[in-house]
Protein backbone atom coordinates (compact mmCIF):
# COMPACT_ATOMS: atom_id res chain seq x y z
CA UNK A 1 0.00 0.00 0.00
CA UNK A 2 1.40 3.41 -0.96
CA UNK A 3 1.93 6.20 1.54
CA UNK A 4 -1.20 8.28 2.06
CA UNK A 5 -0.98 11.99 1.41
CA UNK A 6 -3.38 14.85 0.84
CA UNK A 7 -2.09 17.70 -1.31
CA UNK A 8 -3.22 20.18 -3.95
CA UNK A 9 -3.79 17.36 -6.44
CA UNK A 10 -6.09 15.30 -4.22
CA UNK A 11 -9.34 14.31 -5.93
CA UNK A 12 -12.34 14.70 -3.62
CA UNK A 13 -15.29 12.42 -2.99
CA UNK A 14 -17.93 12.12 -0.29
CA UNK A 15 -21.26 10.84 0.96
CA UNK A 16 -24.29 13.09 1.47
CA UNK A 17 -26.80 11.94 4.09
CA UNK A 18 -28.91 12.82 7.14
CA UNK A 19 -27.93 11.21 9.44
CA UNK A 20 -24.45 10.35 8.15
CA UNK A 21 -22.07 10.04 11.12
CA UNK A 22 -22.60 6.27 11.36
CA UNK A 23 -21.63 5.75 7.70
CA UNK A 24 -18.92 3.19 6.95
CA UNK A 25 -18.47 4.54 3.41
CA UNK A 26 -15.57 6.91 4.26
CA UNK A 27 -13.38 4.21 5.82
CA UNK A 28 -14.25 1.77 3.03
CA UNK A 29 -13.61 4.13 0.10
CA UNK A 30 -10.49 5.75 1.60
CA UNK A 31 -9.05 2.27 2.05
CA UNK A 32 -9.93 1.48 -1.57
CA UNK A 33 -8.20 4.65 -2.83
CA UNK A 34 -5.05 3.85 -0.82
CA UNK A 35 -5.04 0.26 -1.98
CA UNK A 36 -5.26 1.42 -5.61
CA UNK A 37 -2.52 4.03 -5.06
CA UNK A 38 -4.82 6.96 -5.93
CA UNK A 39 -4.41 10.49 -4.57
CA UNK A 40 -8.04 10.79 -3.51
CA UNK A 41 -10.04 11.37 -0.32
CA UNK A 42 -13.61 10.66 0.76
CA UNK A 43 -15.51 12.37 3.60
CA UNK A 44 -19.02 12.36 5.10
CA UNK A 45 -21.21 15.46 4.68
CA UNK A 46 -24.26 16.00 6.86
CA UNK A 47 -26.69 17.50 4.34
CA UNK A 48 -29.86 18.76 6.01
CA UNK A 49 -33.28 18.72 4.30
CA UNK A 50 -33.66 21.77 2.05
CA UNK A 51 -29.93 22.11 1.34
CA UNK A 52 -29.40 19.26 -1.13
CA UNK A 53 -29.66 21.46 -4.21
CA UNK A 54 -26.87 23.74 -2.93
CA UNK A 55 -24.79 20.71 -1.99
CA UNK A 56 -25.11 19.36 -5.54
CA UNK A 57 -24.04 22.75 -6.94
CA UNK A 58 -21.07 22.36 -4.62
CA UNK A 59 -20.03 19.15 -6.39
CA UNK A 60 -19.70 21.13 -9.61
CA UNK A 61 -18.21 24.27 -8.05
CA UNK A 62 -15.60 22.41 -6.02
CA UNK A 63 -14.83 19.87 -8.71
CA UNK A 64 -15.59 16.74 -6.68
CA UNK A 65 -15.22 13.67 -8.92
CA UNK A 66 -18.12 11.91 -7.29
CA UNK A 67 -20.42 11.38 -4.33
CA UNK A 68 -22.61 8.73 -2.81
CA UNK A 69 -26.00 9.80 -1.59
CA UNK A 70 -27.95 8.06 1.15
CA UNK A 71 -31.14 8.51 3.20
CA UNK A 72 -33.17 10.72 2.78
CA UNK A 73 -31.80 12.25 -0.44
CA UNK A 74 -31.81 9.42 -3.02
CA UNK A 75 -35.01 10.50 -4.79
CA UNK A 76 -34.84 14.32 -4.56
CA UNK A 77 -31.28 14.23 -5.92
CA UNK A 78 -32.58 13.06 -9.30
CA UNK A 79 -34.02 16.50 -10.11
CA UNK A 80 -30.59 18.19 -9.83
CA UNK A 81 -28.57 15.95 -12.17
CA UNK A 82 -27.77 16.31 -15.89
CA UNK A 83 -28.26 12.66 -16.77
CA UNK A 84 -29.65 9.57 -15.06
CA UNK A 85 -28.61 6.04 -15.95
CA UNK A 86 -31.41 3.72 -17.09
CA UNK A 87 -31.22 1.44 -14.04
CA UNK A 88 -31.48 4.38 -11.62
CA UNK A 89 -34.40 5.79 -13.59
CA UNK A 90 -36.18 2.43 -13.39
CA UNK A 91 -35.60 2.14 -9.65
CA UNK A 92 -36.48 5.79 -9.09
CA UNK A 93 -33.47 6.54 -6.88
CA UNK A 94 -29.81 7.52 -7.27
CA UNK A 95 -27.07 6.57 -4.80
CA UNK A 96 -23.96 7.42 -6.86
CA UNK A 97 -23.04 10.57 -8.80
CA UNK A 98 -20.19 10.82 -11.29
CA UNK A 99 -18.95 14.32 -12.15
CA UNK A 100 -17.83 14.11 -15.76
CA UNK A 101 -16.18 17.50 -16.35
CA UNK A 102 -19.08 19.40 -14.76
CA UNK A 103 -21.78 17.08 -16.09
CA UNK A 104 -23.39 15.14 -13.24
CA UNK A 105 -24.54 11.59 -14.01
CA UNK A 106 -26.61 9.55 -11.53
CA UNK A 107 -26.46 5.79 -11.04
CA UNK A 108 -27.99 3.30 -8.64
CA UNK A 109 -25.45 0.70 -7.52
CA UNK A 110 -27.54 -0.81 -4.67
CA UNK A 111 -29.41 -3.45 -6.70
CA UNK A 112 -26.50 -4.46 -8.95
CA UNK A 113 -24.22 -4.43 -5.88
CA UNK A 114 -26.61 -6.80 -4.14
CA UNK A 115 -26.74 -9.23 -7.06
CA UNK A 116 -22.96 -9.23 -7.56
CA UNK A 117 -22.44 -9.98 -3.88
CA UNK A 118 -25.11 -12.72 -3.90
CA UNK A 119 -23.56 -14.42 -6.93
CA UNK A 120 -19.94 -14.15 -5.76
CA UNK A 121 -20.68 -15.27 -2.21
CA UNK A 122 -23.14 -18.13 -2.87
CA UNK A 123 -22.32 -19.10 -6.47
CA UNK A 124 -26.01 -18.94 -7.40
CA UNK A 125 -26.96 -18.61 -11.08
CA UNK A 126 -30.16 -16.57 -11.12
CA UNK A 127 -31.34 -17.62 -14.58
CA UNK A 128 -34.64 -19.46 -14.26
CA UNK A 129 -34.71 -19.15 -10.46
CA UNK A 130 -37.85 -18.60 -8.38
CA UNK A 131 -37.54 -15.93 -5.72
CA UNK A 132 -39.51 -14.90 -2.64
CA UNK A 133 -38.84 -11.34 -1.54
CA UNK A 134 -39.99 -10.24 1.92
CA UNK A 135 -40.75 -6.50 2.07
CA UNK A 136 -41.78 -4.01 -0.61
CA UNK A 137 -39.99 -0.74 0.25
CA UNK A 138 -37.23 1.20 -1.49
CA UNK A 139 -34.57 -1.47 -0.96
CA UNK A 140 -36.88 -4.20 -2.33
CA UNK A 141 -37.48 -2.18 -5.50
CA UNK A 142 -33.77 -1.99 -6.34
CA UNK A 143 -33.10 -5.61 -5.43
CA UNK A 144 -36.17 -6.89 -7.33
CA UNK A 145 -35.21 -4.95 -10.45
CA UNK A 146 -31.64 -6.31 -10.38
CA UNK A 147 -32.80 -9.91 -9.76
CA UNK A 148 -35.24 -9.67 -12.68
CA UNK A 149 -32.57 -8.18 -14.96
CA UNK A 150 -30.25 -11.04 -14.03
CA UNK A 151 -32.72 -13.67 -15.15
CA UNK A 152 -34.92 -14.58 -12.15
CA UNK A 153 -37.90 -16.35 -13.74
CA UNK A 154 -40.52 -15.58 -11.14
CA UNK A 155 -40.65 -13.29 -8.12
CA UNK A 156 -43.19 -13.36 -5.32
CA UNK A 157 -43.24 -10.31 -3.08
CA UNK A 158 -44.72 -10.77 0.37
CA UNK A 159 -45.31 -7.73 2.52
CA UNK A 160 -46.99 -6.87 5.82
CA UNK A 161 -49.01 -4.29 3.86
CA UNK A 162 -50.22 -6.46 0.98
CA UNK A 163 -51.15 -3.56 -1.34
CA UNK A 164 -47.53 -2.41 -1.43
CA UNK A 165 -46.44 -5.92 -2.48
CA UNK A 166 -48.99 -5.89 -5.30
CA UNK A 167 -47.80 -2.43 -6.40
CA UNK A 168 -44.16 -3.56 -6.53
CA UNK A 169 -45.14 -6.75 -8.39
CA UNK A 170 -47.00 -4.67 -10.99
CA UNK A 171 -43.82 -2.69 -11.58
CA UNK A 172 -41.54 -5.78 -11.70
CA UNK A 173 -43.91 -7.53 -14.09
CA UNK A 174 -42.40 -5.41 -16.87
CA UNK A 175 -39.16 -7.37 -16.37
CA UNK A 176 -40.18 -10.85 -15.17
CA UNK A 177 -43.17 -12.78 -13.87
CA UNK A 178 -44.10 -11.21 -10.51
CA UNK A 179 -46.85 -11.54 -7.92
CA UNK A 180 -47.64 -9.62 -4.74
CA UNK A 181 -48.93 -11.61 -1.75
CA UNK A 182 -49.69 -11.18 1.94
CA UNK A 183 -47.45 -12.67 4.63
CA UNK A 184 -50.14 -15.30 5.29
CA UNK A 185 -49.58 -16.72 1.79
CA UNK A 186 -45.85 -17.34 2.26
CA UNK A 187 -46.27 -20.89 3.60
CA UNK A 188 -48.11 -21.89 0.40
CA UNK A 189 -45.30 -20.96 -2.00
CA UNK A 190 -42.09 -21.37 -0.01
CA UNK A 191 -41.66 -24.98 -1.16
CA UNK A 192 -41.46 -23.79 -4.78
CA UNK A 193 -38.80 -21.10 -4.40
CA UNK A 194 -35.00 -21.29 -4.66
CA UNK A 195 -34.04 -17.94 -3.14
CA UNK A 196 -35.58 -16.01 -0.24
CA UNK A 197 -34.52 -12.40 0.38
CA UNK A 198 -35.34 -10.32 3.45
CA UNK A 199 -35.73 -6.72 2.33
CA UNK A 200 -37.39 -5.58 5.56
CA UNK A 201 -35.64 -4.14 8.59
CA UNK A 202 -36.91 -7.00 10.78
CA UNK A 203 -34.03 -8.50 12.78
CA UNK A 204 -31.91 -5.36 12.70
CA UNK A 205 -30.20 -4.21 15.88
CA UNK A 206 -31.62 -3.78 18.53
CA UNK A 207 -34.47 -6.19 17.59
CA UNK A 208 -32.05 -9.06 17.00
CA UNK A 209 -34.48 -11.82 18.07
CA UNK A 210 -37.09 -11.02 15.41
CA UNK A 211 -37.43 -12.89 12.09
CA UNK A 212 -39.38 -11.77 8.99
CA UNK A 213 -41.12 -15.16 8.40
CA UNK A 214 -41.69 -18.58 9.96
CA UNK A 215 -38.20 -20.12 9.72
CA UNK A 216 -39.46 -23.70 10.19
CA UNK A 217 -40.47 -23.46 6.49
CA UNK A 218 -36.82 -23.14 5.40
CA UNK A 219 -34.73 -26.05 4.18
CA UNK A 220 -31.85 -27.38 2.09
CA UNK A 221 -33.37 -26.29 -1.22
CA UNK A 222 -33.11 -22.61 -0.24
CA UNK A 223 -30.55 -19.88 -0.56
CA UNK A 224 -31.54 -17.42 2.17
CA UNK A 225 -30.34 -13.85 1.95
CA UNK A 226 -30.76 -10.93 4.36
CA UNK A 227 -30.14 -7.26 3.52
CA UNK A 228 -29.68 -6.50 7.23
CA UNK A 229 -25.96 -6.34 8.16
CA UNK A 230 -26.18 -5.22 11.77
CA UNK A 231 -25.82 -7.87 13.15
CA UNK A 232 -23.65 -9.40 10.39
CA UNK A 233 -25.53 -12.70 10.76
CA UNK A 234 -29.18 -12.18 11.73
CA UNK A 235 -31.36 -14.68 13.58
CA UNK A 236 -33.15 -15.28 10.25
CA UNK A 237 -29.84 -16.44 8.72
CA UNK A 238 -28.82 -18.44 11.78
CA UNK A 239 -32.16 -20.30 11.74
CA UNK A 240 -31.88 -20.86 7.97
CA UNK A 241 -28.37 -22.27 8.31
CA UNK A 242 -29.47 -24.61 11.09
CA UNK A 243 -32.11 -25.96 8.70
CA UNK A 244 -29.55 -26.65 5.96
CA UNK A 245 -30.00 -23.56 3.76
CA UNK A 246 -27.13 -21.67 2.12
CA UNK A 247 -26.99 -18.21 3.69
CA UNK A 248 -25.93 -14.76 2.46
CA UNK A 249 -25.53 -11.73 4.76
CA UNK A 250 -26.22 -8.07 3.99
CA UNK A 251 -22.68 -6.72 4.31
CA UNK A 252 -21.80 -7.81 0.77
CA UNK A 253 -24.45 -5.50 -0.71
CA UNK A 254 -22.89 -2.55 1.09
CA UNK A 255 -19.37 -3.51 -0.03
CA UNK A 256 -20.35 -4.06 -3.68
CA UNK A 257 -22.52 -0.93 -4.02
CA UNK A 258 -19.36 0.91 -2.97
CA UNK A 259 -17.24 -1.19 -5.32
CA UNK A 260 -19.41 -0.24 -8.31
CA UNK A 261 -19.20 3.43 -7.29
CA UNK A 262 -15.40 3.15 -7.10
CA UNK A 263 -15.33 1.54 -10.55
CA UNK A 264 -17.60 4.20 -12.10
CA UNK A 265 -15.45 6.99 -10.64
CA UNK A 266 -11.98 5.61 -11.35
CA UNK A 267 -12.38 3.10 -14.17
CA UNK A 268 -10.31 0.66 -12.09
CA UNK A 269 -11.38 -2.68 -10.58
CA UNK A 270 -12.33 -2.19 -6.93
CA UNK A 271 -10.03 -3.76 -4.31
CA UNK A 272 -12.90 -5.75 -2.81
CA UNK A 273 -10.93 -7.78 -0.26
CA UNK A 274 -9.37 -4.67 1.32
CA UNK A 275 -12.73 -2.89 1.39
CA UNK A 276 -14.41 -5.83 3.10
CA UNK A 277 -11.54 -6.21 5.55
CA UNK A 278 -11.64 -2.61 6.78
CA UNK A 279 -15.43 -2.64 7.20
CA UNK A 280 -15.40 -5.97 9.07
CA UNK A 281 -12.64 -4.64 11.33
CA UNK A 282 -14.69 -1.55 12.11
CA UNK A 283 -17.59 -3.74 13.26
CA UNK A 284 -15.29 -5.41 15.79
CA UNK A 285 -14.14 -2.11 17.30
P1 LIG B 1 -36.18 0.58 2.80
O1 LIG B 1 -35.83 1.81 2.00
O2 LIG B 1 -35.09 0.16 3.73
O3 LIG B 1 -36.70 -0.52 1.97
P2 LIG B 1 -38.90 1.25 3.54
O4 LIG B 1 -39.11 1.75 2.16
O5 LIG B 1 -39.41 2.04 4.69
O6 LIG B 1 -37.34 1.05 3.82
O7 LIG B 1 -39.47 -0.26 3.60
C1 LIG B 1 -39.46 -1.02 4.77
C2 LIG B 1 -40.02 -2.42 4.48
O8 LIG B 1 -39.90 -3.21 5.65
C3 LIG B 1 -41.51 -2.41 4.14
O9 LIG B 1 -41.76 -3.50 3.26
C4 LIG B 1 -42.17 -2.65 5.50
O10 LIG B 1 -43.46 -3.20 5.45
P3 LIG B 1 -44.78 -2.25 5.28
O11 LIG B 1 -44.84 -1.87 3.84
O12 LIG B 1 -45.91 -3.12 5.69
O13 LIG B 1 -44.57 -1.09 6.20
C5 LIG B 1 -41.20 -3.64 6.10
N1 LIG B 1 -41.21 -3.67 7.56
C6 LIG B 1 -40.65 -2.77 8.41
N2 LIG B 1 -40.86 -3.13 9.69
C7 LIG B 1 -41.57 -4.29 9.66
C8 LIG B 1 -42.10 -5.17 10.65
N3 LIG B 1 -41.92 -4.94 11.96
N4 LIG B 1 -42.74 -6.28 10.23
C9 LIG B 1 -42.94 -6.52 8.92
N5 LIG B 1 -42.48 -5.73 7.94
C10 LIG B 1 -41.81 -4.63 8.30
Coordinates of C-alpha atoms and ligand atoms in Angstrom, one line a residue:
X1 CA 0.0 0.0 0.0
X2 CA 1.4 3.4 -1.0
X3 CA 1.9 6.2 1.5
X4 CA -1.2 8.3 2.1
X5 CA -1.0 12.0 1.4
X6 CA -3.4 14.8 0.8
X7 CA -2.1 17.7 -1.3
X8 CA -3.2 20.2 -3.9
X9 CA -3.8 17.4 -6.4
X10 CA -6.1 15.3 -4.2
X11 CA -9.3 14.3 -5.9
X12 CA -12.3 14.7 -3.6
X13 CA -15.3 12.4 -3.0
X14 CA -17.9 12.1 -0.3
X15 CA -21.3 10.8 1.0
X16 CA -24.3 13.1 1.5
X17 CA -26.8 11.9 4.1
X18 CA -28.9 12.8 7.1
X19 CA -27.9 11.2 9.4
X20 CA -24.5 10.4 8.1
X21 CA -22.1 10.0 11.1
X22 CA -22.6 6.3 11.4
X23 CA -21.6 5.8 7.7
X24 CA -18.9 3.2 7.0
X25 CA -18.5 4.5 3.4
X26 CA -15.6 6.9 4.3
X27 CA -13.4 4.2 5.8
X28 CA -14.2 1.8 3.0
X29 CA -13.6 4.1 0.1
X30 CA -10.5 5.7 1.6
X31 CA -9.1 2.3 2.1
X32 CA -9.9 1.5 -1.6
X33 CA -8.2 4.7 -2.8
X34 CA -5.1 3.9 -0.8
X35 CA -5.0 0.3 -2.0
X36 CA -5.3 1.4 -5.6
X37 CA -2.5 4.0 -5.1
X38 CA -4.8 7.0 -5.9
X39 CA -4.4 10.5 -4.6
X40 CA -8.0 10.8 -3.5
X41 CA -10.0 11.4 -0.3
X42 CA -13.6 10.7 0.8
X43 CA -15.5 12.4 3.6
X44 CA -19.0 12.4 5.1
X45 CA -21.2 15.5 4.7
X46 CA -24.3 16.0 6.9
X47 CA -26.7 17.5 4.3
X48 CA -29.9 18.8 6.0
X49 CA -33.3 18.7 4.3
X50 CA -33.7 21.8 2.1
X51 CA -29.9 22.1 1.3
X52 CA -29.4 19.3 -1.1
X53 CA -29.7 21.5 -4.2
X54 CA -26.9 23.7 -2.9
X55 CA -24.8 20.7 -2.0
X56 CA -25.1 19.4 -5.5
X57 CA -24.0 22.8 -6.9
X58 CA -21.1 22.4 -4.6
X59 CA -20.0 19.2 -6.4
X60 CA -19.7 21.1 -9.6
X61 CA -18.2 24.3 -8.0
X62 CA -15.6 22.4 -6.0
X63 CA -14.8 19.9 -8.7
X64 CA -15.6 16.7 -6.7
X65 CA -15.2 13.7 -8.9
X66 CA -18.1 11.9 -7.3
X67 CA -20.4 11.4 -4.3
X68 CA -22.6 8.7 -2.8
X69 CA -26.0 9.8 -1.6
X70 CA -27.9 8.1 1.1
X71 CA -31.1 8.5 3.2
X72 CA -33.2 10.7 2.8
X73 CA -31.8 12.3 -0.4
X74 CA -31.8 9.4 -3.0
X75 CA -35.0 10.5 -4.8
X76 CA -34.8 14.3 -4.6
X77 CA -31.3 14.2 -5.9
X78 CA -32.6 13.1 -9.3
X79 CA -34.0 16.5 -10.1
X80 CA -30.6 18.2 -9.8
X81 CA -28.6 15.9 -12.2
X82 CA -27.8 16.3 -15.9
X83 CA -28.3 12.7 -16.8
X84 CA -29.6 9.6 -15.1
X85 CA -28.6 6.0 -16.0
X86 CA -31.4 3.7 -17.1
X87 CA -31.2 1.4 -14.0
X88 CA -31.5 4.4 -11.6
X89 CA -34.4 5.8 -13.6
X90 CA -36.2 2.4 -13.4
X91 CA -35.6 2.1 -9.6
X92 CA -36.5 5.8 -9.1
X93 CA -33.5 6.5 -6.9
X94 CA -29.8 7.5 -7.3
X95 CA -27.1 6.6 -4.8
X96 CA -24.0 7.4 -6.9
X97 CA -23.0 10.6 -8.8
X98 CA -20.2 10.8 -11.3
X99 CA -18.9 14.3 -12.2
X100 CA -17.8 14.1 -15.8
X101 CA -16.2 17.5 -16.4
X102 CA -19.1 19.4 -14.8
X103 CA -21.8 17.1 -16.1
X104 CA -23.4 15.1 -13.2
X105 CA -24.5 11.6 -14.0
X106 CA -26.6 9.6 -11.5
X107 CA -26.5 5.8 -11.0
X108 CA -28.0 3.3 -8.6
X109 CA -25.4 0.7 -7.5
X110 CA -27.5 -0.8 -4.7
X111 CA -29.4 -3.4 -6.7
X112 CA -26.5 -4.5 -8.9
X113 CA -24.2 -4.4 -5.9
X114 CA -26.6 -6.8 -4.1
X115 CA -26.7 -9.2 -7.1
X116 CA -23.0 -9.2 -7.6
X117 CA -22.4 -10.0 -3.9
X118 CA -25.1 -12.7 -3.9
X119 CA -23.6 -14.4 -6.9
X120 CA -19.9 -14.2 -5.8
X121 CA -20.7 -15.3 -2.2
X122 CA -23.1 -18.1 -2.9
X123 CA -22.3 -19.1 -6.5
X124 CA -26.0 -18.9 -7.4
X125 CA -27.0 -18.6 -11.1
X126 CA -30.2 -16.6 -11.1
X127 CA -31.3 -17.6 -14.6
X128 CA -34.6 -19.5 -14.3
X129 CA -34.7 -19.2 -10.5
X130 CA -37.8 -18.6 -8.4
X131 CA -37.5 -15.9 -5.7
X132 CA -39.5 -14.9 -2.6
X133 CA -38.8 -11.3 -1.5
X134 CA -40.0 -10.2 1.9
X135 CA -40.8 -6.5 2.1
X136 CA -41.8 -4.0 -0.6
X137 CA -40.0 -0.7 0.3
X138 CA -37.2 1.2 -1.5
X139 CA -34.6 -1.5 -1.0
X140 CA -36.9 -4.2 -2.3
X141 CA -37.5 -2.2 -5.5
X142 CA -33.8 -2.0 -6.3
X143 CA -33.1 -5.6 -5.4
X144 CA -36.2 -6.9 -7.3
X145 CA -35.2 -4.9 -10.4
X146 CA -31.6 -6.3 -10.4
X147 CA -32.8 -9.9 -9.8
X148 CA -35.2 -9.7 -12.7
X149 CA -32.6 -8.2 -15.0
X150 CA -30.2 -11.0 -14.0
X151 CA -32.7 -13.7 -15.1
X152 CA -34.9 -14.6 -12.2
X153 CA -37.9 -16.3 -13.7
X154 CA -40.5 -15.6 -11.1
X155 CA -40.6 -13.3 -8.1
X156 CA -43.2 -13.4 -5.3
X157 CA -43.2 -10.3 -3.1
X158 CA -44.7 -10.8 0.4
X159 CA -45.3 -7.7 2.5
X160 CA -47.0 -6.9 5.8
X161 CA -49.0 -4.3 3.9
X162 CA -50.2 -6.5 1.0
X163 CA -51.1 -3.6 -1.3
X164 CA -47.5 -2.4 -1.4
X165 CA -46.4 -5.9 -2.5
X166 CA -49.0 -5.9 -5.3
X167 CA -47.8 -2.4 -6.4
X168 CA -44.2 -3.6 -6.5
X169 CA -45.1 -6.8 -8.4
X170 CA -47.0 -4.7 -11.0
X171 CA -43.8 -2.7 -11.6
X172 CA -41.5 -5.8 -11.7
X173 CA -43.9 -7.5 -14.1
X174 CA -42.4 -5.4 -16.9
X175 CA -39.2 -7.4 -16.4
X176 CA -40.2 -10.8 -15.2
X177 CA -43.2 -12.8 -13.9
X178 CA -44.1 -11.2 -10.5
X179 CA -46.8 -11.5 -7.9
X180 CA -47.6 -9.6 -4.7
X181 CA -48.9 -11.6 -1.7
X182 CA -49.7 -11.2 1.9
X183 CA -47.4 -12.7 4.6
X184 CA -50.1 -15.3 5.3
X185 CA -49.6 -16.7 1.8
X186 CA -45.8 -17.3 2.3
X187 CA -46.3 -20.9 3.6
X188 CA -48.1 -21.9 0.4
X189 CA -45.3 -21.0 -2.0
X190 CA -42.1 -21.4 0.0
X191 CA -41.7 -25.0 -1.2
X192 CA -41.5 -23.8 -4.8
X193 CA -38.8 -21.1 -4.4
X194 CA -35.0 -21.3 -4.7
X195 CA -34.0 -17.9 -3.1
X196 CA -35.6 -16.0 -0.2
X197 CA -34.5 -12.4 0.4
X198 CA -35.3 -10.3 3.5
X199 CA -35.7 -6.7 2.3
X200 CA -37.4 -5.6 5.6
X201 CA -35.6 -4.1 8.6
X202 CA -36.9 -7.0 10.8
X203 CA -34.0 -8.5 12.8
X204 CA -31.9 -5.4 12.7
X205 CA -30.2 -4.2 15.9
X206 CA -31.6 -3.8 18.5
X207 CA -34.5 -6.2 17.6
X208 CA -32.0 -9.1 17.0
X209 CA -34.5 -11.8 18.1
X210 CA -37.1 -11.0 15.4
X211 CA -37.4 -12.9 12.1
X212 CA -39.4 -11.8 9.0
X213 CA -41.1 -15.2 8.4
X214 CA -41.7 -18.6 10.0
X215 CA -38.2 -20.1 9.7
X216 CA -39.5 -23.7 10.2
X217 CA -40.5 -23.5 6.5
X218 CA -36.8 -23.1 5.4
X219 CA -34.7 -26.0 4.2
X220 CA -31.8 -27.4 2.1
X221 CA -33.4 -26.3 -1.2
X222 CA -33.1 -22.6 -0.2
X223 CA -30.5 -19.9 -0.6
X224 CA -31.5 -17.4 2.2
X225 CA -30.3 -13.8 2.0
X226 CA -30.8 -10.9 4.4
X227 CA -30.1 -7.3 3.5
X228 CA -29.7 -6.5 7.2
X229 CA -26.0 -6.3 8.2
X230 CA -26.2 -5.2 11.8
X231 CA -25.8 -7.9 13.1
X232 CA -23.6 -9.4 10.4
X233 CA -25.5 -12.7 10.8
X234 CA -29.2 -12.2 11.7
X235 CA -31.4 -14.7 13.6
X236 CA -33.2 -15.3 10.3
X237 CA -29.8 -16.4 8.7
X238 CA -28.8 -18.4 11.8
X239 CA -32.2 -20.3 11.7
X240 CA -31.9 -20.9 8.0
X241 CA -28.4 -22.3 8.3
X242 CA -29.5 -24.6 11.1
X243 CA -32.1 -26.0 8.7
X244 CA -29.6 -26.6 6.0
X245 CA -30.0 -23.6 3.8
X246 CA -27.1 -21.7 2.1
X247 CA -27.0 -18.2 3.7
X248 CA -25.9 -14.8 2.5
X249 CA -25.5 -11.7 4.8
X250 CA -26.2 -8.1 4.0
X251 CA -22.7 -6.7 4.3
X252 CA -21.8 -7.8 0.8
X253 CA -24.4 -5.5 -0.7
X254 CA -22.9 -2.5 1.1
X255 CA -19.4 -3.5 0.0
X256 CA -20.3 -4.1 -3.7
X257 CA -22.5 -0.9 -4.0
X258 CA -19.4 0.9 -3.0
X259 CA -17.2 -1.2 -5.3
X260 CA -19.4 -0.2 -8.3
X261 CA -19.2 3.4 -7.3
X262 CA -15.4 3.1 -7.1
X263 CA -15.3 1.5 -10.5
X264 CA -17.6 4.2 -12.1
X265 CA -15.4 7.0 -10.6
X266 CA -12.0 5.6 -11.3
X267 CA -12.4 3.1 -14.2
X268 CA -10.3 0.7 -12.1
X269 CA -11.4 -2.7 -10.6
X270 CA -12.3 -2.2 -6.9
X271 CA -10.0 -3.8 -4.3
X272 CA -12.9 -5.8 -2.8
X273 CA -10.9 -7.8 -0.3
X274 CA -9.4 -4.7 1.3
X275 CA -12.7 -2.9 1.4
X276 CA -14.4 -5.8 3.1
X277 CA -11.5 -6.2 5.5
X278 CA -11.6 -2.6 6.8
X279 CA -15.4 -2.6 7.2
X280 CA -15.4 -6.0 9.1
X281 CA -12.6 -4.6 11.3
X282 CA -14.7 -1.5 12.1
X283 CA -17.6 -3.7 13.3
X284 CA -15.3 -5.4 15.8
X285 CA -14.1 -2.1 17.3
Ligands
LIG1 P1 -36.2 0.6 2.8 O1 -35.8 1.8 2.0 O2 -35.1 0.2 3.7 O3 -36.7 -0.5 2.0 P2 -38.9 1.2 3.5 O4 -39.1 1.7 2.2 O5 -39.4 2.0 4.7 O6 -37.3 1.0 3.8 O7 -39.5 -0.3 3.6 C1 -39.5 -1.0 4.8 C2 -40.0 -2.4 4.5 O8 -39.9 -3.2 5.7 C3 -41.5 -2.4 4.1 O9 -41.8 -3.5 3.3 C4 -42.2 -2.6 5.5 O10 -43.5 -3.2 5.5 P3 -44.8 -2.2 5.3 O11 -44.8 -1.9 3.8 O12 -45.9 -3.1 5.7 O13 -44.6 -1.1 6.2 C5 -41.2 -3.6 6.1 N1 -41.2 -3.7 7.6 C6 -40.6 -2.8 8.4 N2 -40.9 -3.1 9.7 C7 -41.6 -4.3 9.7 C8 -42.1 -5.2 10.6 N3 -41.9 -4.9 12.0 N4 -42.7 -6.3 10.2 C9 -42.9 -6.5 8.9 N5 -42.5 -5.7 7.9 C10 -41.8 -4.6 8.3

